[in-house]
Structures are given as structure tokens and as C-alpha cells.
XYZ file of C-alpha atoms in Angstrom:
188
model
C 204.433 -83.230 38.683
C 201.042 -84.807 38.132
C 198.688 -85.479 41.016
C 195.292 -87.061 41.384
C 193.036 -85.743 44.161
C 190.099 -87.784 45.486
C 187.534 -86.751 48.103
C 184.649 -89.074 48.950
C 184.110 -87.982 52.575
C 180.823 -86.170 51.999
C 177.869 -86.719 49.688
C 179.907 -84.970 46.970
C 182.350 -86.893 44.838
C 185.372 -84.732 44.085
C 188.043 -85.873 41.656
C 190.696 -83.524 40.382
C 193.801 -83.733 38.251
C 196.615 -81.313 39.095
C 199.548 -80.792 36.744
C 202.481 -78.569 37.750
C 200.439 -76.917 40.497
C 197.428 -76.110 38.304
C 194.042 -77.807 38.422
C 193.492 -78.998 34.867
C 190.441 -81.140 35.492
C 187.830 -81.004 38.244
C 184.681 -82.963 39.001
C 182.405 -82.132 41.960
C 178.940 -83.638 42.000
C 176.469 -84.594 44.702
C 176.004 -88.353 44.653
C 173.695 -89.672 47.326
C 174.237 -93.390 46.790
C 176.639 -95.612 44.911
C 179.623 -93.259 44.837
C 181.884 -96.218 44.103
C 180.052 -96.670 40.782
C 181.054 -93.180 39.639
C 184.602 -92.675 40.890
C 186.565 -95.040 38.618
C 184.872 -93.884 35.392
C 185.481 -90.254 36.440
C 189.184 -90.868 37.101
C 189.537 -92.583 33.733
C 187.622 -89.761 32.002
C 189.900 -87.095 33.480
C 193.016 -88.992 32.481
C 191.684 -89.537 28.951
C 190.548 -85.889 28.584
C 194.090 -84.774 29.446
C 195.823 -87.369 27.241
C 197.421 -89.081 30.235
C 197.955 -92.645 31.274
C 197.468 -93.660 34.901
C 201.186 -94.500 35.013
C 202.041 -90.805 34.545
C 200.541 -89.857 37.955
C 203.253 -89.052 40.531
C 201.113 -89.225 43.698
C 197.528 -89.400 44.904
C 196.069 -87.015 47.461
C 193.033 -88.426 49.242
C 190.738 -87.010 51.899
C 190.842 -89.263 54.943
C 187.998 -87.733 56.921
C 186.272 -86.727 58.932
C 183.116 -87.589 57.081
C 181.048 -90.502 55.916
C 182.565 -93.786 57.100
C 181.663 -95.624 53.900
C 182.730 -92.678 51.732
C 186.130 -92.534 53.422
C 186.631 -96.265 52.830
C 185.728 -95.912 49.145
C 188.211 -93.079 48.542
C 191.036 -94.652 50.538
C 190.589 -98.084 48.951
C 190.607 -96.762 45.402
C 193.591 -94.524 46.172
C 195.557 -97.352 47.740
C 194.821 -99.765 44.886
C 195.901 -97.198 42.275
C 199.009 -96.311 44.297
C 199.970 -99.942 44.838
C 199.529 -100.838 41.167
C 201.472 -97.744 40.021
C 204.051 -97.855 42.822
C 203.359 -94.253 43.870
C 202.584 -92.513 47.181
C 199.197 -91.859 48.722
C 199.138 -88.567 50.617
C 196.238 -88.343 53.084
C 194.685 -84.953 53.777
C 191.931 -83.951 56.198
C 188.597 -83.142 54.583
C 188.422 -80.122 56.908
C 191.775 -78.946 55.559
C 190.377 -79.340 52.051
C 187.430 -77.101 53.020
C 189.785 -74.554 54.580
C 191.965 -74.516 51.460
C 189.153 -72.963 49.420
C 189.798 -69.612 51.113
C 193.288 -68.191 51.557
C 192.303 -64.834 53.084
C 193.355 -65.479 56.675
C 192.474 -68.008 59.322
C 189.721 -70.485 58.563
C 187.394 -72.476 60.783
C 186.043 -75.387 58.749
C 182.859 -76.946 60.121
C 180.963 -79.980 58.828
C 177.729 -81.391 60.173
C 178.483 -84.732 61.853
C 174.786 -85.355 62.595
C 173.151 -86.257 65.886
C 174.012 -82.871 67.417
C 177.741 -82.955 66.648
C 180.015 -81.159 64.214
C 183.501 -81.800 62.913
C 185.650 -78.716 63.098
C 189.215 -77.718 62.442
C 191.024 -74.396 62.386
C 193.755 -73.502 59.907
C 195.891 -70.482 59.168
C 196.506 -69.035 55.714
C 199.234 -71.636 55.032
C 196.948 -74.501 56.181
C 198.874 -75.067 59.387
C 196.523 -76.545 61.973
C 195.453 -74.051 64.652
C 192.697 -76.260 66.063
C 193.156 -80.005 65.713
C 190.320 -81.628 63.780
C 187.726 -82.432 66.415
C 184.349 -84.079 66.887
C 182.410 -81.526 68.929
C 178.979 -81.481 70.523
C 176.990 -78.383 69.704
C 174.028 -77.523 71.830
C 171.465 -75.723 69.696
C 169.470 -74.777 72.811
C 172.197 -72.443 74.116
C 172.738 -68.919 72.843
C 176.304 -69.474 71.740
C 176.979 -72.998 70.555
C 180.499 -74.379 70.830
C 181.592 -73.245 67.342
C 180.679 -69.653 68.241
C 182.653 -69.861 71.496
C 185.676 -71.131 69.603
C 185.154 -68.349 67.094
C 185.340 -65.669 69.755
C 188.179 -67.138 71.801
C 190.460 -68.398 69.049
C 189.696 -66.485 65.876
C 189.228 -62.852 66.839
C 190.837 -61.239 63.762
C 190.155 -61.496 60.057
C 188.769 -64.985 60.113
C 186.925 -66.666 57.292
C 184.483 -69.461 57.848
C 183.567 -72.343 55.647
C 180.434 -74.339 56.324
C 179.414 -77.615 54.780
C 176.133 -79.499 55.089
C 174.413 -77.094 57.485
C 170.801 -76.834 56.462
C 169.791 -75.157 59.742
C 172.625 -72.653 60.021
C 171.971 -68.926 59.971
C 174.857 -66.520 60.256
C 175.290 -62.798 60.499
C 178.465 -60.776 59.881
C 179.337 -58.203 62.528
C 182.110 -55.661 62.827
C 183.484 -54.473 66.164
C 186.216 -51.894 65.697
C 188.694 -53.211 63.139
C 187.888 -56.836 63.927
C 185.315 -58.717 61.953
C 183.273 -61.509 63.512
C 180.751 -63.957 62.248
C 178.054 -64.501 64.827
C 176.369 -67.866 64.534
C 172.724 -68.483 65.212
C 171.832 -72.153 65.097
C 168.174 -72.984 65.558
């Protein structure tokens, strides 16, 4: 099976080609403006580099947010046009699930800065089953334990990994209490 993966939900353009469960081609680059100018040439480059025609793709995985409204529209539109023209399926996937998939060592809490004092967060187990539905959450940086830290302590007490994206003001400190490891968040 051959799959195309597209993620345009953040300021990074991610395009990947997966063949028989292995990533054979991967592009991840920060693109601040004009992502739509880069995505089609990158898809074509990956297909050409792997001696494939677009018609050989079996399905397209695309991140459907949360994230940049315009970025989501770019990725979904390109995915749907390719899928329609090739008569294949588009399989939407949460951008938080994509973040969580980068670590398979236990439960994951994926957090992305949503700006204006909010974060997007979602919790997933090792098999990427949703433990916390993707949410848009207010974090109050003036309190000692912002909402993500409260969720950390009440939901993810054991062997949890954390993945952070786009936090320029995030400081974190690992702590161990007994056999349980915690990540204590300090957001200033």
C-alpha cells in the first residue's frame, strides 16, 4: 500500500510518502507564508524521487486540525482534489494525534499553542486511542498550575510522555515521585 501524508496545520509543511508501512520520503520545513506555493512541488518531487505516479497512491492521510485555519484549508483542499482526481480515499487525522504518534513509550499529552492564552490539547495512549478528546483550553499563566498541569496530574499519573509544539515561553522540569514520573510545567 502506498500512502501520501500531508500536514499543513502549523507553520511547518510536512509531506511524507509511506510505502508498505515504511516512510520512504519525508519533508518537514518551517514555511511562514505561502505554504500553498510549496506543497504541490514537494508532492511531485517525492513521487518522482520514488519513481511513482500519482495514480499509484492508495489513500491520502491529511491533518485536519487543530491549527492554523488557512493551513488546514490548504491541506484539506489539496488532499481532496488529489483524491477526487485519483478516485481514492482521504483519511483525516488530528494534528494532535500526529504529534502524539512521534512517541510510542506510553501515554502522550500533545499540546499546541493556540495563541491568545489558549492551547489545543489531546491525550492518547500508546496505540493512539484518544484518552482526552482534542480540546481548546484556556491556560492561565498567572496561576501556579495551569490547566495542562492539572490535567497532567489528574489524568496522566504514570509513565506519561509529553510533546510540545510552538511554546516559546514554556519551561518544564522532570520530577520523580516514587516509581511515577511527572513533568511539572512552569509557564511564565
